[in-house]
């Protein structure tokens, strides 16, 4: 407590006594002063805090680039002679105290494969670690600026790619924890640190002399560079321009302020959604679970146990793994409506967690960013660095599919309502409602195709589906997975694997470490995602262990955990394959430089590797080998697979409308050129969906208040279309496998590995596709996959 108080006082004294100190006292500065105090107390226990403040001479040793570099390298305290503490002792104490007590600042070389020491990391460690990481990052960058020799690829570009290793390591652990185990204590740290990290990022792009060095290499256009090196120079140059490297001082400050504000708003938005999903629950009795399969009943019982409910209670939460099956199988229309109403209002369930005002503020700030870059809208700005290039190209694809899917969905709705009449279910004057669609779609699927998806679940246990995807990985790319039960992760449910392939000399070669986190739980974000704890790179500093270039890849899912084996729906299994596709993009990365490695690609290419791998789940040879009954180990019957295949295009109109409406609204929201002071996002949603002719009984898969892709980060903003864009690509790529007559064709798999999974951003994505396919993509394969080829477009969008 004393250090907290005196640290701020010391910082203020430093500010008033040294004219070179930055005008704004930020958290990094205060943190350095606190560390200095801490170190002084270690090196000289006898000194009193009061005598320290009275007698110490303070020296701020930051060296400012030019005359006004706004960063702190170190704070050195030179106390009076009577304290007996030298500045060297203080500096030593600072380093030793941090490295001894904070696992994030220690070497991880004693951990297997230099993995994070999860069992020792606490939320309280991050602020100190980030302060140290930011300091070292700025020191690395200043070293590039201070280099006397003319800027070259090696002393500028390669060095910039390596800079900030400690900060990157800490950020990756932090971001993963904020998604997978975001406790209340960590949420507080997240809220505090996110804007600080944003401002640090702005400082790095605005560091005097740095862009000038990078620009000099870019303008030199050195023809002796490799294509990958040239690509790296280009990408860094684009990165700096996107962050306002050419802005004047006032514009840079405004841009930094906007970025910091957006970082805080995005964090608040995500935390609000997570809190709604954590806190809301429907407590039910056994009788209320009427119509639900045993796997869902068991999962809801487990949810009740985890929430300390009564022995006879069952719980449905807003986790997609519970609420979607409940909407599909529950015969209680009133309970389906209750669950659907709350699920569709995530981000709006509490006035204290109102996300719509946050979303509007985000839209306005993004619009201002776009203006500063000379663009009319954020959509125009965002698409410039995409494969699509312009919003018009995006809209052409979306509207093509939308009209076909809308006609298909209307026919599906008519079929559902006719079925209700046949079985005597009275839906009232309003007819089919959104909470009815999944339920009656399942009934029609059974009636039309004699396929009850719940009968497939016993053959799709999580263990067998995991085994299946790893077998596909081995057959396509030669990867082998070795589970390490002895490696301690951040939660007992998390599995860790070593991933190997056979080298040319016949030895085992470590390719990656794979972390698998499959279950829904409190403090975990909803949905599914792939992330990294360490990215692949060959650009390591001299003396660094080669294992630091081996990627550590994580897949997160949110499957409902029951008391026995976890049984998946086919959609769940597809999600696992999807995320494993992203995982392969990270694990198989073979770039020289971290900036170009793995998933650091244009957003409308990033979903190609993930969606491509989904195709193998549908292959009979995979299902016959690995879809086995969780109790008897009997393979899935051929008859059931035939029914699955016959019904695969069923309800595609509904699914396509659910997704495409989100992508269209995303583009519409981000093409607004003037947001009025009273801009009403709910009204905009209603009017836009009415203009599009949204089919009755369907809503957007992600409504604005919980649209995490749009408002919890920037990557998919004006970019949610990328899933459909990539679907054009993945359907075409898989067609290449089918054309060989063998979906595991060795030569085609080698090409897929080289041009889709391993190249990262070393080559432009459109060129990578042409290298694989020999031509540009063809939309017909995607339309065939969705069963939309025989459906004509309608011109009426009123």
PDB file of N, CA and C in Angstrom, residues 241-283:
ATOM      1  N   UNK A 241       1.288   2.494 -42.258  1.00  0.00           N
ATOM      2  CA  UNK A 241       0.368   3.455 -42.873  1.00  0.00           C
ATOM      3  C   UNK A 241      -1.034   3.334 -42.293  1.00  0.00           C
ATOM      4  N   UNK A 242      -1.472   2.107 -42.035  1.00  0.00           N
ATOM      5  CA  UNK A 242      -2.798   1.903 -41.438  1.00  0.00           C
ATOM      6  C   UNK A 242      -2.873   2.476 -40.031  1.00  0.00           C
ATOM      7  N   UNK A 243      -1.747   2.558 -39.368  1.00  0.00           N
ATOM      8  CA  UNK A 243      -1.704   3.128 -38.015  1.00  0.00           C
ATOM      9  C   UNK A 243      -1.354   4.610 -38.009  1.00  0.00           C
ATOM     10  N   UNK A 244      -1.342   5.234 -39.187  1.00  0.00           N
ATOM     11  CA  UNK A 244      -1.188   6.679 -39.259  1.00  0.00           C
ATOM     12  C   UNK A 244       0.238   7.178 -39.211  1.00  0.00           C
ATOM     13  N   UNK A 245       1.153   6.405 -39.744  1.00  0.00           N
ATOM     14  CA  UNK A 245       2.561   6.827 -39.702  1.00  0.00           C
ATOM     15  C   UNK A 245       2.787   8.145 -40.435  1.00  0.00           C
ATOM     16  N   UNK A 246       1.956   8.455 -41.407  1.00  0.00           N
ATOM     17  CA  UNK A 246       2.108   9.703 -42.172  1.00  0.00           C
ATOM     18  C   UNK A 246       1.257  10.845 -41.634  1.00  0.00           C
ATOM     19  N   UNK A 247       0.576  10.619 -40.522  1.00  0.00           N
ATOM     20  CA  UNK A 247      -0.214  11.692 -39.909  1.00  0.00           C
ATOM     21  C   UNK A 247       0.704  12.720 -39.262  1.00  0.00           C
ATOM     22  N   UNK A 248       0.181  13.943 -39.090  1.00  0.00           N
ATOM     23  CA  UNK A 248       0.939  14.925 -38.315  1.00  0.00           C
ATOM     24  C   UNK A 248       0.744  14.632 -36.827  1.00  0.00           C
ATOM     25  N   UNK A 249       1.406  15.403 -35.982  1.00  0.00           N
ATOM     26  CA  UNK A 249       1.415  15.116 -34.549  1.00  0.00           C
ATOM     27  C   UNK A 249       0.005  15.131 -33.949  1.00  0.00           C
ATOM     28  N   UNK A 250      -0.804  16.108 -34.341  1.00  0.00           N
ATOM     29  CA  UNK A 250      -2.156  16.203 -33.796  1.00  0.00           C
ATOM     30  C   UNK A 250      -3.008  15.014 -34.241  1.00  0.00           C
ATOM     31  N   UNK A 251      -2.856  14.623 -35.482  1.00  0.00           N
ATOM     32  CA  UNK A 251      -3.620  13.478 -35.986  1.00  0.00           C
ATOM     33  C   UNK A 251      -3.175  12.184 -35.305  1.00  0.00           C
ATOM     34  N   UNK A 252      -1.887  12.063 -35.074  1.00  0.00           N
ATOM     35  CA  UNK A 252      -1.391  10.857 -34.395  1.00  0.00           C
ATOM     36  C   UNK A 252      -1.968  10.747 -32.989  1.00  0.00           C
ATOM     37  N   UNK A 253      -2.048  11.890 -32.306  1.00  0.00           N
ATOM     38  CA  UNK A 253      -2.623  11.874 -30.964  1.00  0.00           C
ATOM     39  C   UNK A 253      -4.104  11.491 -31.018  1.00  0.00           C
ATOM     40  N   UNK A 254      -4.825  12.072 -31.968  1.00  0.00           N
ATOM     41  CA  UNK A 254      -6.248  11.739 -32.091  1.00  0.00           C
ATOM     42  C   UNK A 254      -6.426  10.257 -32.418  1.00  0.00           C
ATOM     43  N   UNK A 255      -5.612   9.749 -33.322  1.00  0.00           N
ATOM     44  CA  UNK A 255      -5.731   8.349 -33.717  1.00  0.00           C
ATOM     45  C   UNK A 255      -5.418   7.423 -32.542  1.00  0.00           C
ATOM     46  N   UNK A 256      -4.414   7.782 -31.769  1.00  0.00           N
ATOM     47  CA  UNK A 256      -4.067   6.988 -30.579  1.00  0.00           C
ATOM     48  C   UNK A 256      -5.207   7.017 -29.564  1.00  0.00           C
ATOM     49  N   UNK A 257      -5.824   8.197 -29.394  1.00  0.00           N
ATOM     50  CA  UNK A 257      -6.959   8.304 -28.469  1.00  0.00           C
ATOM     51  C   UNK A 257      -8.119   7.427 -28.925  1.00  0.00           C
ATOM     52  N   UNK A 258      -8.400   7.446 -30.219  1.00  0.00           N
ATOM     53  CA  UNK A 258      -9.486   6.629 -30.762  1.00  0.00           C
ATOM     54  C   UNK A 258      -9.184   5.148 -30.558  1.00  0.00           C
ATOM     55  N   UNK A 259      -7.962   4.745 -30.851  1.00  0.00           N
ATOM     56  CA  UNK A 259      -7.588   3.333 -30.717  1.00  0.00           C
ATOM     57  C   UNK A 259      -7.715   2.863 -29.274  1.00  0.00           C
ATOM     58  N   UNK A 260      -7.267   3.695 -28.333  1.00  0.00           N
ATOM     59  CA  UNK A 260      -7.369   3.330 -26.921  1.00  0.00           C
ATOM     60  C   UNK A 260      -8.821   3.221 -26.489  1.00  0.00           C
ATOM     61  N   UNK A 261      -9.651   4.161 -26.941  1.00  0.00           N
ATOM     62  CA  UNK A 261     -11.066   4.122 -26.594  1.00  0.00           C
ATOM     63  C   UNK A 261     -11.729   2.891 -27.184  1.00  0.00           C
ATOM     64  N   UNK A 262     -11.419   2.560 -28.429  1.00  0.00           N
ATOM     65  CA  UNK A 262     -11.982   1.371 -29.060  1.00  0.00           C
ATOM     66  C   UNK A 262     -11.566   0.100 -28.323  1.00  0.00           C
ATOM     67  N   UNK A 263     -10.330   0.058 -27.867  1.00  0.00           N
ATOM     68  CA  UNK A 263      -9.863  -1.117 -27.121  1.00  0.00           C
ATOM     69  C   UNK A 263     -10.677  -1.300 -25.844  1.00  0.00           C
ATOM     70  N   UNK A 264     -10.941  -0.196 -25.133  1.00  0.00           N
ATOM     71  CA  UNK A 264     -11.732  -0.268 -23.902  1.00  0.00           C
ATOM     72  C   UNK A 264     -13.173  -0.666 -24.186  1.00  0.00           C
ATOM     73  N   UNK A 265     -13.757  -0.088 -25.226  1.00  0.00           N
ATOM     74  CA  UNK A 265     -15.153  -0.398 -25.561  1.00  0.00           C
ATOM     75  C   UNK A 265     -15.306  -1.856 -25.986  1.00  0.00           C
ATOM     76  N   UNK A 266     -14.369  -2.358 -26.764  1.00  0.00           N
ATOM     77  CA  UNK A 266     -14.438  -3.751 -27.209  1.00  0.00           C
ATOM     78  C   UNK A 266     -14.339  -4.707 -26.026  1.00  0.00           C
ATOM     79  N   UNK A 267     -13.471  -4.369 -25.085  1.00  0.00           N
ATOM     80  CA  UNK A 267     -13.337  -5.191 -23.889  1.00  0.00           C
ATOM     81  C   UNK A 267     -14.627  -5.189 -23.081  1.00  0.00           C
ATOM     82  N   UNK A 268     -15.206  -4.018 -22.898  1.00  0.00           N
ATOM     83  CA  UNK A 268     -16.460  -3.919 -22.156  1.00  0.00           C
ATOM     84  C   UNK A 268     -17.573  -4.696 -22.849  1.00  0.00           C
ATOM     85  N   UNK A 269     -17.642  -4.588 -24.165  1.00  0.00           N
ATOM     86  CA  UNK A 269     -18.657  -5.294 -24.941  1.00  0.00           C
ATOM     87  C   UNK A 269     -18.545  -6.807 -24.715  1.00  0.00           C
ATOM     88  N   UNK A 270     -17.341  -7.337 -24.836  1.00  0.00           N
ATOM     89  CA  UNK A 270     -17.122  -8.778 -24.689  1.00  0.00           C
ATOM     90  C   UNK A 270     -17.428  -9.238 -23.270  1.00  0.00           C
ATOM     91  N   UNK A 271     -17.001  -8.462 -22.282  1.00  0.00           N
ATOM     92  CA  UNK A 271     -17.259  -8.839 -20.895  1.00  0.00           C
ATOM     93  C   UNK A 271     -18.757  -8.827 -20.584  1.00  0.00           C
ATOM     94  N   UNK A 272     -19.497  -7.915 -21.179  1.00  0.00           N
ATOM     95  CA  UNK A 272     -20.944  -7.865 -20.953  1.00  0.00           C
ATOM     96  C   UNK A 272     -21.628  -9.119 -21.494  1.00  0.00           C
ATOM     97  N   UNK A 273     -21.231  -9.533 -22.691  1.00  0.00           N
ATOM     98  CA  UNK A 273     -21.814 -10.747 -23.267  1.00  0.00           C
ATOM     99  C   UNK A 273     -21.469 -11.951 -22.397  1.00  0.00           C
ATOM    100  N   UNK A 274     -20.211 -12.048 -21.993  1.00  0.00           N
ATOM    101  CA  UNK A 274     -19.793 -13.168 -21.162  1.00  0.00           C
ATOM    102  C   UNK A 274     -20.574 -13.202 -19.849  1.00  0.00           C
ATOM    103  N   UNK A 275     -20.805 -12.036 -19.259  1.00  0.00           N
ATOM    104  CA  UNK A 275     -21.526 -11.976 -17.990  1.00  0.00           C
ATOM    105  C   UNK A 275     -22.980 -12.410 -18.170  1.00  0.00           C
ATOM    106  N   UNK A 276     -23.606 -11.983 -19.262  1.00  0.00           N
ATOM    107  CA  UNK A 276     -24.982 -12.416 -19.532  1.00  0.00           C
ATOM    108  C   UNK A 276     -25.050 -13.932 -19.683  1.00  0.00           C
ATOM    109  N   UNK A 277     -24.082 -14.492 -20.376  1.00  0.00           N
ATOM    110  CA  UNK A 277     -24.080 -15.940 -20.587  1.00  0.00           C
ATOM    111  C   UNK A 277     -23.776 -16.691 -19.299  1.00  0.00           C
ATOM    112  N   UNK A 278     -22.983 -16.092 -18.436  1.00  0.00           N
ATOM    113  CA  UNK A 278     -22.651 -16.731 -17.162  1.00  0.00           C
ATOM    114  C   UNK A 278     -23.825 -16.714 -16.186  1.00  0.00           C
ATOM    115  N   UNK A 279     -24.535 -15.603 -16.141  1.00  0.00           N
ATOM    116  CA  UNK A 279     -25.496 -15.397 -15.060  1.00  0.00           C
ATOM    117  C   UNK A 279     -26.893 -15.904 -15.377  1.00  0.00           C
ATOM    118  N   UNK A 280     -27.293 -15.857 -16.653  1.00  0.00           N
ATOM    119  CA  UNK A 280     -28.669 -16.266 -16.952  1.00  0.00           C
ATOM    120  C   UNK A 280     -28.796 -17.784 -16.919  1.00  0.00           C
ATOM    121  N   UNK A 281     -29.927 -18.260 -16.412  1.00  0.00           N
ATOM    122  CA  UNK A 281     -30.194 -19.688 -16.386  1.00  0.00           C
ATOM    123  C   UNK A 281     -31.699 -19.927 -16.294  1.00  0.00           C
ATOM    124  N   UNK A 282     -32.136 -21.025 -16.859  1.00  0.00           N
ATOM    125  CA  UNK A 282     -33.511 -21.486 -16.691  1.00  0.00           C
ATOM    126  C   UNK A 282     -33.431 -22.772 -15.868  1.00  0.00           C
ATOM    127  N   UNK A 283     -33.973 -22.743 -14.668  1.00  0.00           N
ATOM    128  CA  UNK A 283     -33.963 -23.914 -13.803  1.00  0.00           C
ATOM    129  C   UNK A 283     -35.224 -24.728 -14.092  1.00  0.00           C
TER     130      UNK A 283
END
